[in-house]
XYZ file of C-alpha atoms in Angstrom:
721
model
C 361.326 7.899 71.383
C 363.559 7.931 68.276
C 362.466 9.992 65.483
C 361.414 7.724 61.885
C 362.186 10.021 59.679
C 360.787 9.698 55.457
C 362.293 8.324 52.740
C 363.138 12.244 51.131
C 364.135 13.056 54.992
C 366.578 10.533 55.405
C 368.856 11.336 51.945
C 368.813 14.953 54.106
C 369.908 13.524 57.453
C 372.733 11.634 55.917
C 374.062 15.411 54.889
C 377.918 15.845 56.629
C 379.639 17.974 53.822
C 379.692 19.968 50.977
C 377.173 22.159 49.315
C 373.246 20.848 49.114
C 369.513 22.044 48.001
C 366.282 21.120 48.962
C 363.830 21.762 47.258
C 360.749 21.686 48.598
C 356.970 22.097 48.818
C 354.128 23.373 50.956
C 353.608 21.528 54.105
C 357.078 19.308 53.674
C 358.456 19.675 57.063
C 361.251 21.914 56.117
C 361.926 23.577 59.425
C 361.438 19.840 61.413
C 364.096 18.225 59.165
C 366.695 21.199 58.934
C 366.102 21.690 63.320
C 367.475 17.722 63.054
C 370.234 18.217 60.523
C 371.212 20.937 62.778
C 371.306 19.232 66.491
C 372.898 15.657 64.523
C 375.816 18.172 62.797
C 376.170 19.553 66.031
C 376.278 17.019 67.583
C 378.866 14.823 65.475
C 380.256 17.674 63.428
C 381.348 20.541 64.956
C 385.034 20.811 66.208
C 386.197 23.273 68.914
C 385.371 26.609 67.996
C 383.222 26.252 64.749
C 379.188 26.879 65.244
C 376.761 25.954 62.703
C 375.042 29.493 60.987
C 371.053 29.188 60.186
C 369.529 32.000 57.536
C 366.512 33.189 57.113
C 364.336 36.399 56.143
C 361.772 36.955 58.910
C 362.427 37.216 63.014
C 358.992 34.956 63.365
C 360.644 32.422 61.330
C 363.778 32.700 63.860
C 361.403 32.315 67.144
C 359.839 28.527 65.255
C 363.311 27.728 64.552
C 365.452 27.924 67.301
C 362.356 26.590 69.021
C 362.865 23.584 67.469
C 366.800 22.863 67.698
C 366.033 23.319 71.520
C 362.942 20.455 71.729
C 365.776 18.605 69.742
C 368.212 18.562 71.757
C 366.770 18.512 74.468
C 368.180 19.279 78.209
C 371.172 17.139 77.683
C 371.984 18.377 74.508
C 371.667 22.100 75.781
C 375.437 22.436 75.877
C 375.103 22.815 71.769
C 372.717 25.332 71.715
C 375.842 28.648 72.202
C 376.750 27.347 68.788
C 373.921 26.880 67.014
C 373.344 30.672 65.010
C 369.834 31.271 64.395
C 369.972 34.706 63.010
C 367.880 36.941 60.069
C 370.794 37.548 57.223
C 370.235 42.416 58.338
C 371.138 41.197 62.042
C 373.758 38.406 60.382
C 375.324 41.785 58.613
C 374.825 44.116 61.636
C 377.075 42.277 63.183
C 379.735 41.873 61.050
C 380.357 45.946 60.166
C 379.800 46.257 64.273
C 382.750 43.530 64.741
C 384.880 44.566 62.383
C 383.691 48.768 62.772
C 387.946 50.146 62.578
C 387.573 48.498 59.128
C 384.405 49.835 57.628
C 384.987 53.942 59.372
C 381.577 53.792 60.619
C 381.077 56.066 63.534
C 380.570 54.079 67.011
C 376.854 55.149 67.278
C 375.091 54.054 63.855
C 371.501 52.724 63.860
C 370.269 50.358 61.968
C 366.746 51.554 60.020
C 364.163 49.828 60.038
C 361.918 49.691 56.693
C 358.936 51.353 58.735
C 360.921 54.245 60.072
C 362.678 54.184 56.010
C 359.544 55.161 54.892
C 359.331 57.375 57.073
C 362.554 59.826 56.563
C 361.465 58.929 52.887
C 358.645 60.606 53.686
C 360.191 64.113 55.097
C 362.393 64.094 51.843
C 359.158 64.253 49.599
C 357.461 66.431 52.307
C 360.675 68.963 51.364
C 360.776 68.879 47.969
C 357.123 69.136 47.443
C 357.987 72.528 49.591
C 360.738 74.024 47.920
C 359.373 72.766 44.573
C 356.474 72.749 44.109
C 355.443 73.473 40.434
C 358.280 70.207 39.453
C 356.113 67.749 42.012
C 352.425 69.016 40.191
C 353.752 68.814 36.680
C 353.342 65.089 36.684
C 349.565 65.662 38.073
C 346.959 65.907 35.685
C 345.606 69.288 35.454
C 342.196 68.458 35.734
C 343.081 66.077 39.398
C 344.750 68.914 40.953
C 343.813 68.415 44.955
C 344.491 67.592 48.335
C 343.593 64.115 48.065
C 345.685 63.188 44.829
C 348.905 65.640 46.026
C 348.983 62.861 48.912
C 348.226 59.879 46.627
C 351.081 61.424 44.999
C 353.599 61.991 47.289
C 353.108 58.294 48.817
C 353.537 57.254 45.517
C 356.903 59.095 45.254
C 358.143 57.596 48.198
C 357.252 54.000 47.401
C 358.864 54.177 44.269
C 361.491 56.137 45.451
C 362.556 53.283 48.490
C 362.438 51.232 45.221
C 364.990 53.203 43.951
C 367.152 53.628 46.435
C 367.395 49.514 47.272
C 368.419 48.924 43.304
C 371.108 51.495 43.645
C 372.780 50.045 46.751
C 372.505 46.746 44.137
C 374.578 48.259 41.817
C 376.757 50.513 43.869
C 376.008 53.534 42.264
C 376.368 56.658 44.664
C 373.100 58.894 45.627
C 375.601 61.757 44.458
C 376.341 59.754 41.367
C 372.424 59.361 40.454
C 371.903 63.404 41.403
C 374.505 64.918 39.675
C 373.591 62.984 36.630
C 369.897 63.285 37.043
C 369.875 67.358 37.977
C 371.016 68.143 34.527
C 367.761 66.026 33.112
C 364.583 67.703 32.017
C 361.613 68.616 34.611
C 359.101 65.659 32.126
C 361.969 63.038 33.787
C 360.491 61.193 36.864
C 364.109 59.891 37.229
C 365.209 63.523 38.422
C 362.407 63.655 41.029
C 364.182 60.733 42.142
C 367.379 61.594 41.969
C 366.711 64.967 44.438
C 364.342 62.470 46.755
C 367.623 59.940 46.833
C 369.843 63.055 47.513
C 367.719 64.323 50.525
C 366.684 60.973 52.224
C 370.766 60.199 52.618
C 371.152 63.408 54.107
C 368.370 62.138 56.033
C 370.229 59.071 57.080
C 373.075 60.704 57.382
C 371.989 62.688 59.634
C 370.733 60.603 61.739
C 373.484 58.460 62.048
C 371.225 55.136 60.114
C 372.019 52.767 58.113
C 369.111 50.745 56.391
C 369.012 47.351 55.277
C 370.450 47.824 51.879
C 373.515 49.376 53.622
C 373.761 46.547 55.684
C 373.997 44.473 52.901
C 376.466 46.868 50.638
C 379.185 47.776 53.938
C 379.145 44.537 54.874
C 379.984 42.777 50.963
C 382.207 45.369 50.464
C 383.808 44.900 53.662
C 384.569 40.910 53.327
C 385.384 41.355 49.433
C 388.058 43.896 50.704
C 389.816 42.095 53.613
C 389.875 39.211 52.938
C 390.903 37.752 56.280
C 387.968 39.054 58.027
C 386.103 36.762 55.458
C 388.218 34.114 56.179
C 387.385 34.702 59.968
C 383.711 33.940 59.187
C 384.763 31.363 57.507
C 386.801 29.153 60.187
C 383.971 30.440 62.959
C 380.682 29.255 61.035
C 381.847 24.985 59.714
C 377.901 24.910 57.960
C 375.497 27.092 56.664
C 372.439 26.791 56.019
C 369.996 28.889 54.547
C 366.466 29.056 54.704
C 363.854 30.747 51.648
C 366.209 30.858 49.540
C 364.049 31.681 46.593
C 363.508 34.689 48.369
C 367.226 35.456 48.129
C 368.952 38.501 46.022
C 372.147 39.370 44.685
C 374.121 41.005 47.136
C 373.152 38.415 50.296
C 373.902 35.515 47.636
C 377.834 37.399 47.007
C 377.710 37.504 50.933
C 377.078 33.819 51.479
C 379.380 33.079 48.315
C 382.251 34.994 50.987
C 381.870 33.153 53.967
C 380.760 29.959 53.713
C 383.530 27.297 53.836
C 381.695 25.036 51.835
C 379.500 23.176 53.113
C 376.375 24.879 52.414
C 372.580 23.713 52.525
C 370.050 26.106 51.050
C 366.706 24.923 50.848
C 363.077 26.617 49.289
C 359.913 26.432 47.205
C 361.128 28.695 43.739
C 356.913 27.833 43.751
C 356.395 30.324 46.899
C 358.322 33.248 45.649
C 356.160 36.021 46.137
C 358.233 38.600 47.457
C 359.561 40.298 44.037
C 357.095 43.018 43.483
C 357.949 44.266 46.950
C 362.194 43.379 47.368
C 364.759 42.863 44.988
C 364.837 39.406 45.377
C 365.366 36.992 42.387
C 364.414 33.180 42.416
C 366.293 32.168 39.220
C 369.806 32.321 42.398
C 367.706 29.464 44.048
C 367.062 28.137 40.685
C 370.890 28.038 39.127
C 371.823 27.046 42.858
C 369.832 23.695 42.436
C 371.153 22.644 38.822
C 374.775 24.067 40.284
C 375.201 21.555 43.193
C 373.808 18.268 43.990
C 370.169 17.866 45.599
C 367.344 16.624 48.147
C 363.790 17.238 46.990
C 361.989 17.082 49.506
C 358.340 16.747 46.905
C 356.200 14.449 50.124
C 353.550 16.867 52.510
C 351.392 15.608 55.019
C 349.829 18.896 55.311
C 346.574 18.861 53.009
C 344.386 16.265 51.785
C 344.661 14.473 49.540
C 341.898 16.296 47.878
C 343.808 19.777 47.838
C 347.291 18.363 47.048
C 345.790 16.635 43.605
C 344.186 20.521 43.447
C 347.728 22.082 43.938
C 349.514 19.673 41.190
C 346.542 20.411 39.252
C 347.116 24.424 39.383
C 351.083 23.695 38.277
C 350.633 21.085 35.649
C 347.685 23.187 34.368
C 349.646 26.566 34.750
C 352.431 25.229 32.745
C 351.065 23.629 29.738
C 347.821 26.079 29.381
C 348.784 30.182 31.416
C 347.252 31.902 28.365
C 350.620 33.938 28.689
C 353.476 32.104 26.959
C 355.935 33.602 29.518
C 354.021 32.746 32.562
C 354.121 28.490 31.429
C 357.924 28.420 33.262
C 356.111 31.235 36.974
C 355.513 27.947 38.727
C 358.247 24.811 39.029
C 357.604 21.640 38.123
C 357.308 20.280 41.653
C 354.869 18.099 42.334
C 353.192 17.238 46.541
C 353.042 13.302 47.407
C 351.043 12.604 49.778
C 352.546 10.675 53.210
C 353.031 6.885 52.495
C 350.872 4.981 55.129
C 352.893 4.663 58.252
C 355.162 7.890 57.336
C 354.790 11.309 59.770
C 352.535 13.075 59.573
C 349.827 11.200 57.247
C 347.678 13.748 55.331
C 344.343 14.547 57.014
C 341.399 12.001 55.458
C 338.245 12.944 54.795
C 334.369 11.991 54.842
C 333.479 14.297 52.047
C 334.778 16.663 49.122
C 336.279 20.153 51.130
C 336.696 22.177 48.231
C 334.283 24.178 46.748
C 334.074 27.130 44.112
C 332.030 30.123 44.845
C 330.953 33.097 42.468
C 328.521 35.940 43.079
C 327.133 38.994 41.386
C 329.030 41.230 43.392
C 332.630 42.086 46.616
C 329.016 42.834 48.507
C 327.255 39.443 48.089
C 330.686 38.117 47.768
C 331.766 39.360 51.182
C 328.037 38.752 53.430
C 328.620 35.104 52.065
C 331.939 34.311 52.954
C 331.161 35.994 56.637
C 327.755 33.377 57.263
C 329.404 31.031 55.924
C 332.305 31.015 58.262
C 330.311 32.372 61.275
C 328.425 29.047 60.804
C 331.014 26.675 59.811
C 332.628 27.779 63.138
C 329.585 27.412 65.437
C 329.569 23.646 63.522
C 333.764 22.919 64.397
C 334.487 25.240 67.364
C 337.717 23.398 67.579
C 339.002 23.962 63.693
C 341.661 26.976 62.475
C 339.744 29.240 60.231
C 341.659 31.653 58.001
C 340.488 34.021 55.223
C 343.245 35.521 52.640
C 342.100 38.844 51.196
C 344.145 40.272 48.570
C 343.603 44.178 49.639
C 344.121 45.352 53.050
C 340.478 46.978 52.930
C 338.607 44.046 52.129
C 340.177 43.251 56.187
C 339.250 46.079 57.456
C 335.563 45.867 55.531
C 335.397 41.734 56.777
C 336.352 43.085 59.966
C 333.435 45.123 60.521
C 330.790 42.791 59.187
C 332.832 39.762 61.882
C 332.146 42.025 64.796
C 328.389 42.793 63.815
C 327.622 39.040 63.893
C 329.554 38.759 67.211
C 333.213 36.530 65.863
C 335.831 36.257 67.551
C 338.486 36.957 65.432
C 342.387 38.280 65.122
C 343.913 39.885 62.467
C 347.755 38.943 60.817
C 348.910 42.013 59.524
C 352.367 44.257 59.175
C 351.477 44.998 62.996
C 350.299 42.548 65.682
C 346.747 42.815 66.680
C 348.461 43.964 70.376
C 350.062 46.673 68.995
C 347.333 48.183 67.325
C 344.914 47.454 71.021
C 348.061 49.451 72.471
C 348.048 52.550 70.012
C 343.517 52.440 70.632
C 344.654 52.000 74.919
C 346.823 54.986 74.685
C 344.249 57.103 72.333
C 341.090 56.002 75.039
C 343.835 56.994 77.706
C 344.234 60.843 76.238
C 341.004 61.253 75.898
C 340.003 60.347 79.551
C 342.990 62.361 80.716
C 342.163 64.979 78.261
C 338.232 64.670 79.560
C 338.673 63.075 82.946
C 334.694 64.235 84.436
C 333.227 62.163 81.655
C 332.677 58.457 82.508
C 332.355 57.087 79.156
C 335.779 57.636 78.412
C 336.430 55.673 81.540
C 334.981 52.144 79.871
C 336.989 53.242 77.481
C 339.690 52.500 79.624
C 338.865 49.652 81.225
C 337.760 47.992 78.069
C 341.195 47.244 77.176
C 341.801 46.061 80.726
C 339.130 44.102 81.584
C 337.496 41.674 79.661
C 333.562 43.317 79.145
C 331.292 41.747 77.758
C 329.182 44.883 76.053
C 325.090 42.736 76.703
C 326.622 40.666 79.568
C 327.836 43.582 81.759
C 326.129 46.638 80.099
C 324.509 47.495 83.528
C 327.718 47.675 85.405
C 329.144 49.421 82.099
C 325.793 52.057 81.866
C 326.660 52.052 86.245
C 330.284 53.160 85.539
C 328.905 55.624 83.576
C 326.826 57.194 85.199
C 328.898 57.531 88.608
C 330.267 60.809 89.572
C 334.287 60.556 88.655
C 335.459 62.813 91.766
C 333.684 60.564 93.792
C 334.826 57.721 92.298
C 338.868 58.294 92.278
C 338.332 60.193 95.837
C 335.877 59.143 97.777
C 334.768 56.403 97.004
C 332.669 55.790 100.216
C 330.245 58.366 99.263
C 329.587 56.224 96.200
C 327.275 53.784 98.412
C 328.205 50.943 95.854
C 325.941 48.265 95.348
C 326.370 44.615 97.025
C 324.574 43.503 93.566
C 328.170 46.050 92.020
C 330.592 44.376 94.157
C 330.066 40.929 93.732
C 330.507 41.428 89.554
C 333.161 39.501 88.680
C 335.455 41.773 87.223
C 334.534 44.243 90.312
C 338.248 43.768 91.938
C 339.576 43.842 88.207
C 338.358 46.890 87.834
C 338.923 48.929 91.275
C 342.718 47.905 90.947
C 342.704 49.596 87.862
C 340.856 52.431 89.303
C 343.711 52.891 91.369
C 346.395 53.114 88.777
C 344.535 55.565 86.937
C 343.927 57.430 90.149
C 347.604 57.438 90.376
C 348.481 59.074 86.488
C 345.745 61.306 87.199
C 347.748 62.748 90.290
C 351.177 62.681 88.208
C 352.658 65.953 87.002
C 350.948 66.354 83.853
C 353.236 68.787 82.730
C 355.320 66.223 80.406
C 353.007 64.537 78.288
C 355.993 62.166 76.793
C 357.009 61.150 80.521
C 353.037 60.937 81.331
C 352.882 57.875 78.424
C 355.999 55.958 79.404
C 354.740 56.239 83.279
C 351.495 54.241 82.282
C 353.346 52.142 80.765
C 355.143 50.945 84.053
C 352.024 50.871 85.948
C 350.013 48.496 83.589
C 350.899 44.783 82.973
C 352.127 45.708 79.353
C 354.556 43.485 77.295
C 358.142 44.366 76.910
C 356.887 45.200 72.958
C 354.140 46.576 74.045
C 356.922 48.660 76.338
C 358.783 49.326 73.461
C 356.158 51.247 71.414
C 354.746 53.245 73.993
C 358.123 54.564 74.557
C 358.388 55.029 70.858
C 355.338 56.894 70.727
C 356.191 59.319 73.787
C 359.846 59.943 71.779
C 357.637 60.969 68.672
C 355.542 63.400 70.153
C 357.585 66.584 69.722
C 357.442 65.663 66.063
C 353.426 64.502 65.626
C 353.216 68.645 67.474
C 355.350 70.243 65.334
C 353.618 69.057 62.523
C 350.591 69.691 63.962
C 350.829 72.834 65.936
C 347.112 73.387 66.303
C 346.549 69.969 67.999
C 345.525 68.991 71.973
C 345.918 65.735 73.214
C 342.542 65.175 72.513
C 343.523 65.687 68.846
C 346.734 63.714 69.385
C 344.078 60.859 71.007
C 341.988 60.602 67.658
C 345.213 60.321 65.764
C 346.131 57.317 67.767
C 342.879 55.371 67.891
C 342.990 55.410 63.829
C 345.539 52.569 65.046
C 346.082 50.514 61.923
C 346.180 54.041 59.968
C 347.445 56.223 62.488
C 350.466 58.814 61.892
C 351.930 56.444 64.431
C 352.022 53.459 62.463
C 355.964 53.209 61.107
C 356.428 52.812 64.927
C 354.406 50.100 65.688
C 356.189 48.621 62.364
C 359.386 49.590 64.158
C 358.538 46.946 66.834
C 357.780 44.227 64.493
C 361.138 44.358 62.744
C 362.894 44.959 65.995
C 361.407 42.223 67.722
C 361.128 38.385 68.256
C 357.480 37.982 68.918
C 356.115 34.643 68.045
C 352.918 34.356 66.669
C 349.839 35.137 68.931
C 346.212 33.129 67.720
C 344.055 33.854 70.547
C 341.285 33.014 68.220
C 340.155 30.862 65.710
C 339.623 32.841 62.753
C 342.210 34.697 60.827
C 341.685 36.800 58.976
C 345.151 38.125 56.753
C 346.431 38.891 53.246
C 347.304 36.142 50.092
C 351.280 37.377 51.252
C 351.008 37.377 54.962
C 349.420 33.951 54.639
C 352.954 32.084 53.832
C 354.759 29.786 56.327
C 351.204 28.851 58.150
C 348.032 26.637 57.670
C 344.612 26.100 58.774
C 342.153 23.498 58.478
C 339.702 25.341 56.711
C 340.989 28.158 54.288
C 338.341 30.772 52.012
C 340.737 32.598 49.219
C 338.553 35.413 48.661
C 338.038 37.583 46.002
C 340.333 35.545 42.838
C 339.155 37.743 40.500
C 341.392 39.593 37.780
C 342.026 42.484 38.832
C 343.577 41.311 42.009
C 345.423 37.861 40.217
C 346.165 38.901 36.364
C 346.203 36.341 33.689
C 346.413 38.734 31.096
C 348.273 41.370 30.047
C 345.151 43.208 29.823
C 344.277 42.592 33.177
C 346.711 44.077 34.470
C 346.366 47.793 35.971
C 348.550 47.601 38.749
C 350.358 50.317 39.441
C 348.427 52.540 36.873
C 348.073 56.617 38.583
C 345.005 57.577 37.269
C 345.120 61.208 38.121
C 348.759 61.821 36.609
C 349.171 62.715 33.402
C 348.502 60.503 30.454
C 352.035 59.707 29.749
C 353.041 59.294 33.440
C 350.634 57.036 34.303
C 352.682 53.756 35.180
C 355.339 56.447 37.223
C 357.444 52.971 37.880
C 357.481 52.076 34.914
C 358.434 55.631 34.121
C 361.315 55.952 36.095
C 362.418 51.790 35.675
C 362.541 52.418 31.668
C 364.806 56.145 32.338
C 367.297 54.115 35.264
C 367.965 50.863 32.569
C 368.746 53.444 29.366
C 371.687 55.370 31.416
C 372.636 52.828 34.126
C 371.917 49.319 32.287
C 371.815 49.320 28.630
C 370.511 51.309 25.450
C 369.019 48.846 24.267
C 364.583 48.871 24.150
C 362.554 47.003 25.906
C 358.776 47.542 27.374
C 359.516 48.272 30.702
C 355.917 47.617 31.272
C 354.908 44.703 29.605
C 357.786 42.975 31.448
C 356.793 44.433 34.979
C 352.957 43.455 33.858
C 354.266 39.239 32.710
C 356.379 39.487 36.118
C 353.237 40.617 38.511
C 351.256 37.508 36.550
C 353.791 34.979 37.087
C 354.207 36.538 40.557
C 349.755 36.688 41.084
C 350.481 32.841 40.039
C 352.488 31.399 42.733
C 350.232 33.539 45.364
C 347.401 31.646 44.331
C 349.314 28.656 44.921
C 350.584 29.700 48.253
C 346.639 30.205 49.469
C 345.866 26.713 47.922
C 348.210 25.508 49.938
C 347.785 26.606 53.483
C 344.945 24.764 53.480
C 344.625 20.908 55.543
C 341.104 20.153 55.182
C 338.644 22.220 53.682
C 339.114 25.185 51.253
C 336.539 28.127 49.475
C 337.902 30.260 46.316
C 335.107 32.628 46.168
C 335.219 35.433 42.733
C 332.632 37.833 42.229
C 331.269 38.393 38.252
C 332.247 41.964 37.452
C 336.016 41.020 37.473
C 336.022 37.317 36.080
C 338.711 35.464 36.330
C 340.752 32.744 34.738
C 342.215 30.829 37.281
C 339.036 30.870 38.847
C 337.036 29.452 35.707
C 339.969 26.395 35.595
C 339.883 25.556 39.202
C 335.763 25.577 39.067
C 335.858 23.481 36.576
C 338.512 20.883 38.392
C 336.889 21.131 41.168
C 333.824 20.040 39.430
C 334.750 17.186 38.115
C 336.767 15.910 40.674
C 333.642 16.014 43.065
C 331.474 13.901 40.690
C 334.771 11.408 40.593
C 335.012 11.362 44.390
C 331.011 11.780 45.506
C 330.800 8.169 42.740
C 333.481 6.308 44.473
C 331.956 7.467 48.161
C 328.685 5.626 46.784
C 330.383 2.910 45.234
C 332.325 2.208 48.881
């Protein structure tokens, strides 16, 4: 069937060569049009030996692009797939280094360090520093706040702020040796002095393990390409076209790499209004903005994702921010990009609504806000079981609270977070497995295992579960004939599956117990785990020696308890590492999703609830913004990241004074503004915003007033029909 492109898409499909920028609004169909453009270029423009390179920033995007391009090409175009590369920027730089290893001087066995492993190694550096220089570590803490809880908070803060310092140093070409040699002469009052020491320790750990982190990959690849013109030329000839998705998330060194390997056929696609990563990364949306000013553009401002009412709200939010935001520097936080609904006859059409599907709700407290939300979502999902629903939260603890509330109500949901539900369940399973192995005579521990392997419902299958908890484990595993299992139990729909898993458990019980590492690996083989889950089990088993070294008094029972902390456990970094190393499509088993505003980017749902649109989560004034404050530190160090940034700037950038706190707060306010925009544009049909009056919010009030006026107009129009 011939594809009918919209007017804005036809201009993009006419591209054959040169530089082009595509600014796009949410729901405009970026993946759709890029997939069709790539398929067309592969069929019509590629010469022998040439390829098309598509760069993106998330593994999930890699999967989506590959699937969509495969669909567009079809079976008759399958031969072109091998000439289309879809990879992340970090995978590209890793390949460049490995393909030119003789020029880099790198060892053959170096390993790429994931974000999670970077955090782990920096944690080791901080722990060693704390042990060796306890007085220096404690110096920054308020004299009345020196306790174990705050030692842990300060350690965690040092890990995060030093990792950001490391990234900044690599982007500025400042070696750990140079930073350390300068800062070691500073007085104890310097936080940058601590950062220099920690960076030096972290670097030694990386070299000892043969690790390169993400910034190493970027920096070394850039240096290789810059210093070896023939290498850069080889990639320019290889990649006839380069397309960069999510270009607003690029940083300066990535930008330099792409300039070195492009031969002039370069397409960059992005949405400046969805630049929400600068708080966590060194991304610079200004780079994409400058690119759009310097080169021809093909804007995609038409979108069919959301109803006209939601599009109107998103457009109001852009216009109101640009005209009226109380902080003048934040008025440019959103680019002047308005969403146009799809014209009649074009595809896909915007959802048509019989009601005005947008509300703003305010409650007295967060507790009431949470309960109101849960009751509404429960009722909505029962009324519209086919609708996909998401609740977006500013903070992770709110997701955990909502999950507990939803479970009490018997609601089925998934959590979309840094660690997939499947990997969380795997950690929980390993915990239950070890609990059972440490207490094999306890039927309750067996039921805990079976609950992972068989779909047991606590209410419907309560009789079966009580039966399993009460029978002799010895007889169940080694002499079932003596149990006289009733026909009622044997006829239960789950009994066959239970029997199969009991046989597997028996094999585990008979496995030599002298190696816990081998036992866990074996469990990964006999149960039906995915490749992703097996990789996590391998990582956990390989990490046991470290865990027991840190906790020499632990028993298997203690280890099980740690695993069952799931998202809060010692093993979380391993699960995050698996997420970063594998290309897994986001799986939604249920129609209700709990996630953060940040994690929702790139997703869409029929109904979206924006939770906690409050001043503490979405500041609009400098006085609102307490982000980064560590109130357990001495007064002058309460904002340690700003303090370190100021020291770094004076030493390496400019002696000219700049108020780092105001700059950082202004940047955060701008990013929070974009985060609300991202939240609004996730919704297709229904949208609810909520806040609590303890932290009233500028944005909430502006949006609520607009919603109320629009509702009156909508309902008046409906009455007049």
